PDB file of C-alpha atoms in Angstrom:
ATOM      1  CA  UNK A   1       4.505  -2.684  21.312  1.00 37.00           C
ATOM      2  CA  UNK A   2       4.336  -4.477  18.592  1.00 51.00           C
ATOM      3  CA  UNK A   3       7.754  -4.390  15.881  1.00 65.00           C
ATOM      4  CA  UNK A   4       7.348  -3.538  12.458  1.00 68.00           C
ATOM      5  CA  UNK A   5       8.149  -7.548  11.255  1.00 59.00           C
ATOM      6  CA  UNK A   6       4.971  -8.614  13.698  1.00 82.00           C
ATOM      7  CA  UNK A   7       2.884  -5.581  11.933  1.00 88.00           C
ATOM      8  CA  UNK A   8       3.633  -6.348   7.943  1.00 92.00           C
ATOM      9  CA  UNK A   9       2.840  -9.981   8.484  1.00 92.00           C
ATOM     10  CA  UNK A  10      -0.524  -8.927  10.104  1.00 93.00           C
ATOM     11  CA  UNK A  11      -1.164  -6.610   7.524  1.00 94.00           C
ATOM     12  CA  UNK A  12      -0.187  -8.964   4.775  1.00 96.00           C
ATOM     13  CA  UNK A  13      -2.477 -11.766   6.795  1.00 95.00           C
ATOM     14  CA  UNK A  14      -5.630  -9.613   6.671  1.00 95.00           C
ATOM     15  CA  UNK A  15      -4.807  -8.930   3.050  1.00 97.00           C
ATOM     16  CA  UNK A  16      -4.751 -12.459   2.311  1.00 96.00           C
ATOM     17  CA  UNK A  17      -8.127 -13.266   3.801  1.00 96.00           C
ATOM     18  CA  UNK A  18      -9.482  -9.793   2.494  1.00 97.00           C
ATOM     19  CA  UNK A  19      -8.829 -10.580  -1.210  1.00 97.00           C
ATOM     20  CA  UNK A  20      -9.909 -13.870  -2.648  1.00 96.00           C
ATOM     21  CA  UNK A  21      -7.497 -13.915  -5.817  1.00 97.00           C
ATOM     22  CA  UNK A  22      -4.647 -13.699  -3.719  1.00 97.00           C
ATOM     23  CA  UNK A  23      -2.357 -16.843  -5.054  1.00 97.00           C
ATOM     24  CA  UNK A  24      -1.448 -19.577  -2.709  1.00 96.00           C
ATOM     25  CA  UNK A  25       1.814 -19.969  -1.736  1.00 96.00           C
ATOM     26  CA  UNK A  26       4.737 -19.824   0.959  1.00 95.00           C
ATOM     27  CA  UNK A  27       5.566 -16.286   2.450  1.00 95.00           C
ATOM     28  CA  UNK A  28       9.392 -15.772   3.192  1.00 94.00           C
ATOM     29  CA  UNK A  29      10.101 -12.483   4.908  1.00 93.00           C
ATOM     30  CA  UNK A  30      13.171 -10.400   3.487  1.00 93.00           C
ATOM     31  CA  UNK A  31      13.711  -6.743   3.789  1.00 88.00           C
ATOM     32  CA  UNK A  32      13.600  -5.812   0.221  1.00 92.00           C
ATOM     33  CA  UNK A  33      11.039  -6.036  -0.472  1.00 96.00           C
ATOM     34  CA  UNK A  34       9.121  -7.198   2.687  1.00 96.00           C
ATOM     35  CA  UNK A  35       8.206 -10.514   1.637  1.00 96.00           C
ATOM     36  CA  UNK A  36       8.392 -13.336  -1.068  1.00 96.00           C
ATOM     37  CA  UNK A  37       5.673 -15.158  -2.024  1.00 97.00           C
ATOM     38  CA  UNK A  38       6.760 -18.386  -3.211  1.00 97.00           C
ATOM     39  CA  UNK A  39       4.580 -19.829  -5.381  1.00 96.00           C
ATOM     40  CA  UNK A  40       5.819 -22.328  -6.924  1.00 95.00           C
ATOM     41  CA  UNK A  41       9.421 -23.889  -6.790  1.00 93.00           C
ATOM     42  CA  UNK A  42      10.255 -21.874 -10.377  1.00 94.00           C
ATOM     43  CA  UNK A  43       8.426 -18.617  -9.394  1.00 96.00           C
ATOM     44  CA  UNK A  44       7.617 -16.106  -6.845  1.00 97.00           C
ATOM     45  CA  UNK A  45       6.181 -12.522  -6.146  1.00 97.00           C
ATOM     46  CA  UNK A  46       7.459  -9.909  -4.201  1.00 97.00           C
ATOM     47  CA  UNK A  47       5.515  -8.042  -1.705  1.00 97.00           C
ATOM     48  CA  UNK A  48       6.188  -4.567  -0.160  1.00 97.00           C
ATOM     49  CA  UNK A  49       3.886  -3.182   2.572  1.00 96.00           C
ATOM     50  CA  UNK A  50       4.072   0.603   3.098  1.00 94.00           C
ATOM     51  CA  UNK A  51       1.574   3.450   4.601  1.00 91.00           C
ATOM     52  CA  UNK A  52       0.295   5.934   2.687  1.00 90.00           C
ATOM     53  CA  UNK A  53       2.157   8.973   2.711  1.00 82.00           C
ATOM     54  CA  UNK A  54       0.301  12.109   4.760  1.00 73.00           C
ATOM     55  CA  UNK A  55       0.611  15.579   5.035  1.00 62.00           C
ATOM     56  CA  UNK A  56       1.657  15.628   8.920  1.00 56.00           C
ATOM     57  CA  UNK A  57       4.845  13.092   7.131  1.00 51.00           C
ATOM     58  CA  UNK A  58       6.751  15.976   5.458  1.00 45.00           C
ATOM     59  CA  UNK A  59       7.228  13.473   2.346  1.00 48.00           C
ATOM     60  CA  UNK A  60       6.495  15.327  -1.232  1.00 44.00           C
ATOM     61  CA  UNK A  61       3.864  17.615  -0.097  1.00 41.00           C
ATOM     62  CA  UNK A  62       4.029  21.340   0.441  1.00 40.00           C
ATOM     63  CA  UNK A  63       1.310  23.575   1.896  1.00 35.00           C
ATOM     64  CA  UNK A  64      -0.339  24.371  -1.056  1.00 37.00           C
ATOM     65  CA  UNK A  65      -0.685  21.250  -2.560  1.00 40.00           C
ATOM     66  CA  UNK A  66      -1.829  19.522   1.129  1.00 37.00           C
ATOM     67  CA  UNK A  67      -4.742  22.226   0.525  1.00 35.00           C
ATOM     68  CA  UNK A  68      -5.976  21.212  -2.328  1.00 36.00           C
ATOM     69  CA  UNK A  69      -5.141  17.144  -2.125  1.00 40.00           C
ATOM     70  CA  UNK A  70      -7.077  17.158   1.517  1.00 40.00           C
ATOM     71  CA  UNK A  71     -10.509  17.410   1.951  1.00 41.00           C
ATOM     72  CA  UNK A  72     -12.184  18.134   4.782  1.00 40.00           C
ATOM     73  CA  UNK A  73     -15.766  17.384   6.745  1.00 39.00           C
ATOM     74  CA  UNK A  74     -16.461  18.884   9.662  1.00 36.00           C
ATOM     75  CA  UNK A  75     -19.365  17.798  11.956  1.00 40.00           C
ATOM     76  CA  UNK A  76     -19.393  19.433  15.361  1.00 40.00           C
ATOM     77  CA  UNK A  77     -15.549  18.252  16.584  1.00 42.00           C
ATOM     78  CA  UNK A  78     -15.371  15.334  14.235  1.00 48.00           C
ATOM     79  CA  UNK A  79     -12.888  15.527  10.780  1.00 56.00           C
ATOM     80  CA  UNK A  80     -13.260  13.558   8.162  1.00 60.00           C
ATOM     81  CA  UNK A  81     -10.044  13.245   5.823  1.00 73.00           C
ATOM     82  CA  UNK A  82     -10.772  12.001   2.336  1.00 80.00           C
ATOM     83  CA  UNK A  83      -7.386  10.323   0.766  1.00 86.00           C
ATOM     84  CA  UNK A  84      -6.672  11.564  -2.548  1.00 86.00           C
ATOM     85  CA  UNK A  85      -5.099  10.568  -5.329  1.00 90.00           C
ATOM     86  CA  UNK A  86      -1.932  12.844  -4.454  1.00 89.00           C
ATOM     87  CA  UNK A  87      -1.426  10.948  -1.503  1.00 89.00           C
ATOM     88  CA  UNK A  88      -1.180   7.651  -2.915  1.00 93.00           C
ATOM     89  CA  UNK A  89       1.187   9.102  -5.827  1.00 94.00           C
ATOM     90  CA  UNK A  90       3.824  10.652  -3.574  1.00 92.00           C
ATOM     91  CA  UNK A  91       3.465   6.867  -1.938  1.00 94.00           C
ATOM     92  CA  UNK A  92       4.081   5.225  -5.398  1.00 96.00           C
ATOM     93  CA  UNK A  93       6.769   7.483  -5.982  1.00 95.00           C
ATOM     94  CA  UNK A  94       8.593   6.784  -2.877  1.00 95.00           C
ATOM     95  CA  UNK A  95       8.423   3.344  -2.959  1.00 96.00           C
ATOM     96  CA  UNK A  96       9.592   3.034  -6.535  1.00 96.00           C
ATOM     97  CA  UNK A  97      13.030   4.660  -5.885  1.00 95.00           C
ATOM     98  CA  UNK A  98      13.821   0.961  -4.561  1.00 95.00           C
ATOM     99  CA  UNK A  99      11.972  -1.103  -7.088  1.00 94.00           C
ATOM    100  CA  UNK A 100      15.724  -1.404  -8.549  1.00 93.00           C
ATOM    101  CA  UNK A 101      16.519  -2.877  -5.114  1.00 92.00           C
ATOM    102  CA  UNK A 102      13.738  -5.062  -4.882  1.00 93.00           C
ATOM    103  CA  UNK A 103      14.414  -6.869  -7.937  1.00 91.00           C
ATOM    104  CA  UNK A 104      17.763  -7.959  -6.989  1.00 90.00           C
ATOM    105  CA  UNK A 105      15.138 -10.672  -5.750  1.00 89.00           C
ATOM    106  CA  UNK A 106      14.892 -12.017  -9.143  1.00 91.00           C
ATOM    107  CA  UNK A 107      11.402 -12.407  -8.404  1.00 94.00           C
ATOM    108  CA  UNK A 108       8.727 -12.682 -11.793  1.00 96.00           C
ATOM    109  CA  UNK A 109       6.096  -9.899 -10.213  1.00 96.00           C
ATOM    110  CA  UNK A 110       6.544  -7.139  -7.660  1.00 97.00           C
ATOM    111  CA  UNK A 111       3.381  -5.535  -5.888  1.00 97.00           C
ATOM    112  CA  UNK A 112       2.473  -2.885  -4.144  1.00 98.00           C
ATOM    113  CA  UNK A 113       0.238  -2.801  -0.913  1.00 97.00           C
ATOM    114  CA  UNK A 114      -0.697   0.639   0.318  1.00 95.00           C
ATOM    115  CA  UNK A 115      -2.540   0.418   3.551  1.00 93.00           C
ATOM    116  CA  UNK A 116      -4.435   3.188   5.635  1.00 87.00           C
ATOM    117  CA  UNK A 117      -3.114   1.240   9.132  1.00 80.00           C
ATOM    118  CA  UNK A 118      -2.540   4.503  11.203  1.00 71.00           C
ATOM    119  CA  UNK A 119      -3.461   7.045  13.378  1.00 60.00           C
ATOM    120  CA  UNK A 120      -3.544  10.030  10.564  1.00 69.00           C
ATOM    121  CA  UNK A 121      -5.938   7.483   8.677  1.00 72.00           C
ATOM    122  CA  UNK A 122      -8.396   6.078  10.760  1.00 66.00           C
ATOM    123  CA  UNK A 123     -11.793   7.212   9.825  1.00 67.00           C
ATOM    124  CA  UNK A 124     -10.664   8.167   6.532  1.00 76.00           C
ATOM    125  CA  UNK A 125     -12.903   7.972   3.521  1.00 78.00           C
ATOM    126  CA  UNK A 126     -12.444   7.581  -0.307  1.00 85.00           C
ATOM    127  CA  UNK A 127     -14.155   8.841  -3.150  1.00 85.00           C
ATOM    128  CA  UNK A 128     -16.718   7.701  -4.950  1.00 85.00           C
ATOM    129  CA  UNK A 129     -14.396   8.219  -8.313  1.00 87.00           C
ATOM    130  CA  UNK A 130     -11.735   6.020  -6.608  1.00 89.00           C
ATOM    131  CA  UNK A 131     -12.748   3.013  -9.053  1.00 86.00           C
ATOM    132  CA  UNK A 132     -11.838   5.235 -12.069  1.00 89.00           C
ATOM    133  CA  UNK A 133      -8.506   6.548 -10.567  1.00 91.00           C
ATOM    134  CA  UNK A 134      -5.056   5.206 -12.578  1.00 92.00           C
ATOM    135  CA  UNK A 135      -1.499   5.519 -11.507  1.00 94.00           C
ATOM    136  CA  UNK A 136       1.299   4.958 -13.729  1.00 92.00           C
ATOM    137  CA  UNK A 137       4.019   2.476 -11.617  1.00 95.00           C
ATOM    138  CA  UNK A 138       6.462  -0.099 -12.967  1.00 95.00           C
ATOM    139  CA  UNK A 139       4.732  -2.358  -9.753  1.00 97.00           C
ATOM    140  CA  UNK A 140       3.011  -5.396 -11.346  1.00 97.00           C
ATOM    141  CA  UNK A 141       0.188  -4.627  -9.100  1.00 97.00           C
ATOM    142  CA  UNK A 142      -1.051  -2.098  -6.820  1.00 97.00           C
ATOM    143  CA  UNK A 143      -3.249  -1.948  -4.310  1.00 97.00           C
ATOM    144  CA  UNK A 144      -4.889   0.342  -1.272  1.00 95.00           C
ATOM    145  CA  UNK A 145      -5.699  -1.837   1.659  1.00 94.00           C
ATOM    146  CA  UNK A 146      -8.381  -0.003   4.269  1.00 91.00           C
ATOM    147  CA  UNK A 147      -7.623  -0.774   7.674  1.00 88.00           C
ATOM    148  CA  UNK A 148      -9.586  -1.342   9.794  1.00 87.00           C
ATOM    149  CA  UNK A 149     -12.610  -2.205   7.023  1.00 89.00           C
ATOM    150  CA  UNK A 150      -9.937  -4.863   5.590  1.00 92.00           C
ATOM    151  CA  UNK A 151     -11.337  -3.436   2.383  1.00 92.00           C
ATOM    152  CA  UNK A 152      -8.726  -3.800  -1.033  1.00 95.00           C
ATOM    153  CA  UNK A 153      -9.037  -1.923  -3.929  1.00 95.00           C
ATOM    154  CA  UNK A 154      -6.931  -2.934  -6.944  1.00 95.00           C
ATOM    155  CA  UNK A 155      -5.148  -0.370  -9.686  1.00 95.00           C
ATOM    156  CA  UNK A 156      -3.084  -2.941 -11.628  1.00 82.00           C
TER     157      UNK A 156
END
């Protein structure tokens, strides 16, 4: 089974080859946050990898908001789950309670890379309106990485 070291740095891999403006540089794995991307010898950005939150996790949802955040297709057997907004705020939300932690890195940019890798997600769709959607973070960038489609969209 793989560890969760061997499983960021193959996320963060297939992020790299999935989005062309990602800068070139030297990773360095830490802890917090998951990586530094060494740029240049003056600056660097640091990365933290995280899954999107779900309902099944227990984090920030209750009942009635997993109601109306989740939407559901059903086909026969098959269920579709459409990630919402809501989901990817709770994620946001959790991950910035350690932003303060993070930059103890001293690093110029922090970003954010949600990712769908899991069993909860797979087959998952988005939104049409996901291109209009905003989230207010103190990241420097976010971003929701679709696995397995290797698909990136960007926020800030």
């Amino acid at each position: 089974m793989e560890n969760q070291f061997d499983d960021e740095r193959e996320i963060l891999q297939l992020f790299r080859k999935s989005w062309p403006a990602f800068p070139k540089g030297r990773l360095i794995k830490t802890e917090s946050p998951d990586f530094i991307l060494k740029t240049s010898r003056k600056n660097s950005i640091g990365i933290e990898i995280t899954r999107i939150d779900t309902p099944t996790s227990g984090k920030h949802f209750n009942s009635s908001e997993t109601n109306n955040s989740l939407s559901k297709s059903i086909s026969g057997a098959e269920t579709t789950q459409f990630i919402t907004g809501k989901f990817l705020e709770s994620t946001i939300e959790r991950k910035e309670q350690k932003l303060s932690l993070y930059r103890k890195q001293m690093s110029d940019a922090y970003w954010l890379i949600i990712t769908t890798k899991s069993s909860n997600w797979e087959g998952s769709r988005l939104p049409q309106s996901i291109h209009e959607w905003n989230f207010e973070t103190k990241f420097d960038k976010l971003f929701l990485f679709m696995l397995p489609e290797c698909k990136v969209f960007v926020f800030k």
